[in-house]
Amino acid sequence: MARYSLFQPAAFVLAASVMLGAAGIPAHADKPLSNLGPVGPGEPILATVGGQRIVAFYTPERGSCAVNAVVWKDASPDAPYASTRVRLSLKPGQTLELDGSQRQAMSLLCGSDAATLAVVAPAELLLTSAAGRN
């Protein structure tokens, strides 16, 4: 059984590179994370659309996407908290619209064979509301 110590060269280099790498990652508390997909089962969709924050994931269920999504208003920390949870099953090719306003409409699309879930929205909305996958 091999034993390693932080004083051994290989272990020290690995520990130092992990610490330096973590120190180089900027923290942006004011910018929400985004992941517009496509994502696989259990992976999160994270989006901000028209002042609404959205977290969604799915699991494959009998050839469909069993989607769970939570939507809430992106407001100041002292504002009243309210969220809406949506659960439904989408067949491949079907979409779920999460924001009803015509200008800010965003949908989730169940992919072929329920292999993926992705955000579908106008390009200008995606470019202004989410900076891409973080």
CSV table of C-alpha atoms in Angstrom, one decimal:
chain,number,residue,atom,x,y,z
A,1,MET,CA,0.0,0.0,0.0
A,2,ALA,CA,1.5,3.3,-1.1
A,3,ARG,CA,1.4,6.2,1.3
A,4,TYR,CA,1.8,9.8,0.2
A,5,SER,CA,2.7,12.9,2.1
A,6,LEU,CA,2.4,16.5,1.0
A,7,PHE,CA,6.2,16.7,1.3
A,8,GLN,CA,6.6,14.2,-1.5
A,9,PRO,CA,7.3,16.0,-4.8
A,10,ALA,CA,4.4,14.6,-6.9
A,11,ALA,CA,1.8,15.1,-4.1
A,12,PHE,CA,3.1,18.6,-3.4
A,13,VAL,CA,3.0,19.7,-7.1
A,14,LEU,CA,-0.6,18.3,-7.4
A,15,ALA,CA,-1.8,20.1,-4.2
A,16,ALA,CA,-0.1,23.4,-5.2
A,17,SER,CA,-1.6,23.3,-8.7
A,18,VAL,CA,-5.1,22.7,-7.2
A,19,MET,CA,-4.8,25.6,-4.8
A,20,LEU,CA,-3.4,27.9,-7.4
A,21,GLY,CA,-6.1,26.9,-9.9
A,22,ALA,CA,-8.8,27.6,-7.3
A,23,ALA,CA,-7.3,31.0,-6.5
A,24,GLY,CA,-7.4,31.9,-10.2
A,25,ILE,CA,-11.2,31.3,-10.5
A,26,PRO,CA,-13.0,34.7,-10.3
A,27,ALA,CA,-16.1,34.8,-8.1
A,28,HIS,CA,-19.0,36.7,-9.7
A,29,ALA,CA,-21.8,36.8,-7.1
A,30,ASP,CA,-23.6,39.4,-9.2
A,31,LYS,CA,-23.8,37.3,-12.3
A,32,PRO,CA,-26.0,34.2,-12.1
A,33,LEU,CA,-24.6,31.0,-13.6
A,34,SER,CA,-26.2,29.8,-16.8
A,35,ASN,CA,-26.4,26.5,-18.6
A,36,LEU,CA,-28.7,26.6,-21.7
A,37,GLY,CA,-28.0,23.0,-22.6
A,38,PRO,CA,-28.4,20.7,-24.2
A,39,VAL,CA,-28.1,18.7,-21.0
A,40,GLY,CA,-28.4,15.0,-20.2
A,41,PRO,CA,-30.6,13.4,-17.5
A,42,GLY,CA,-30.2,15.0,-14.1
A,43,GLU,CA,-28.0,17.9,-15.3
A,44,PRO,CA,-29.4,21.4,-14.6
A,45,ILE,CA,-30.6,24.0,-17.1
A,46,LEU,CA,-29.9,27.4,-15.5
A,47,ALA,CA,-31.2,30.5,-17.2
A,48,THR,CA,-32.3,34.1,-16.5
A,49,VAL,CA,-35.0,35.4,-18.8
A,50,GLY,CA,-36.8,38.8,-18.5
A,51,GLY,CA,-36.2,39.1,-14.7
A,52,GLN,CA,-37.1,35.5,-14.1
A,53,ARG,CA,-34.6,32.8,-12.9
A,54,ILE,CA,-35.1,29.2,-14.1
A,55,VAL,CA,-33.7,25.9,-12.9
A,56,ALA,CA,-34.8,22.8,-14.7
A,57,PHE,CA,-33.8,19.2,-15.1
A,58,TYR,CA,-35.3,16.0,-16.4
A,59,THR,CA,-35.2,12.3,-16.2
A,60,PRO,CA,-36.0,9.9,-19.1
A,61,GLU,CA,-39.4,8.2,-18.5
A,62,ARG,CA,-40.9,5.8,-21.0
A,63,GLY,CA,-39.3,7.5,-24.0
A,64,SER,CA,-40.3,11.0,-22.7
A,65,CYS,CA,-38.6,13.8,-20.7
A,66,ALA,CA,-40.0,14.0,-17.2
A,67,VAL,CA,-39.3,17.7,-16.6
A,68,ASN,CA,-39.0,19.5,-13.2
A,69,ALA,CA,-38.6,23.3,-13.4
A,70,VAL,CA,-38.7,26.1,-10.8
A,71,VAL,CA,-39.2,29.7,-11.8
A,72,TRP,CA,-38.8,32.7,-9.5
A,73,LYS,CA,-38.4,36.5,-9.9
A,74,ASP,CA,-34.8,37.7,-9.7
A,75,ALA,CA,-35.2,40.4,-7.1
A,76,SER,CA,-33.3,41.9,-4.2
A,77,PRO,CA,-32.6,39.7,-1.2
A,78,ASP,CA,-35.1,41.6,1.0
A,79,ALA,CA,-38.0,41.2,-1.5
A,80,PRO,CA,-40.7,38.6,-0.7
A,81,TYR,CA,-39.8,35.2,-2.1
A,82,ALA,CA,-42.2,33.4,-4.4
A,83,SER,CA,-41.5,30.6,-6.8
A,84,THR,CA,-43.5,28.3,-9.1
A,85,ARG,CA,-42.7,24.6,-9.6
A,86,VAL,CA,-43.7,22.9,-12.9
A,87,ARG,CA,-43.6,19.2,-13.4
A,88,LEU,CA,-44.7,17.5,-16.7
A,89,SER,CA,-43.7,15.0,-19.3
A,90,LEU,CA,-42.7,16.1,-22.8
A,91,LYS,CA,-42.5,13.7,-25.7
A,92,PRO,CA,-39.4,14.1,-27.9
A,93,GLY,CA,-39.7,17.3,-30.0
A,94,GLN,CA,-42.3,18.9,-27.6
A,95,THR,CA,-41.5,22.2,-25.8
A,96,LEU,CA,-42.5,23.8,-22.5
A,97,GLU,CA,-42.9,27.6,-22.5
A,98,LEU,CA,-41.8,28.9,-19.1
A,99,ASP,CA,-42.4,32.7,-19.6
A,100,GLY,CA,-45.6,33.7,-21.2
A,101,SER,CA,-44.6,37.2,-22.3
A,102,GLN,CA,-44.2,37.4,-26.1
A,103,ARG,CA,-41.0,39.4,-26.0
A,104,GLN,CA,-39.3,37.2,-23.4
A,105,ALA,CA,-40.6,33.7,-24.4
A,106,MET,CA,-38.3,30.9,-23.6
A,107,SER,CA,-39.0,27.2,-24.0
A,108,LEU,CA,-37.4,23.9,-23.0
A,109,LEU,CA,-37.1,21.3,-25.8
A,110,CYS,CA,-37.1,17.5,-25.2
A,111,GLY,CA,-34.5,16.1,-27.6
A,112,SER,CA,-34.7,13.0,-29.7
A,113,ASP,CA,-35.2,9.8,-27.8
A,114,ALA,CA,-35.4,11.9,-24.6
A,115,ALA,CA,-31.6,12.1,-24.7
A,116,THR,CA,-31.3,15.8,-24.0
A,117,LEU,CA,-33.1,18.9,-22.7
A,118,ALA,CA,-32.3,22.4,-24.1
A,119,VAL,CA,-33.4,26.0,-24.0
A,120,VAL,CA,-35.0,27.3,-27.1
A,121,ALA,CA,-35.4,31.1,-27.4
A,122,PRO,CA,-34.7,33.9,-29.8
A,123,ALA,CA,-31.0,34.5,-30.3
A,124,GLU,CA,-31.2,38.1,-29.0
A,125,LEU,CA,-32.8,36.9,-25.8
A,126,LEU,CA,-30.1,34.2,-25.3
A,127,LEU,CA,-27.3,36.7,-25.9
A,128,THR,CA,-28.6,39.4,-23.6
A,129,SER,CA,-30.0,37.2,-20.8
A,130,ALA,CA,-27.3,34.6,-20.4
A,131,ALA,CA,-23.6,34.8,-21.1
A,132,GLY,CA,-23.4,31.1,-22.0
A,133,ARG,CA,-22.4,28.0,-20.0
A,134,ASN,CA,-20.4,28.8,-16.8
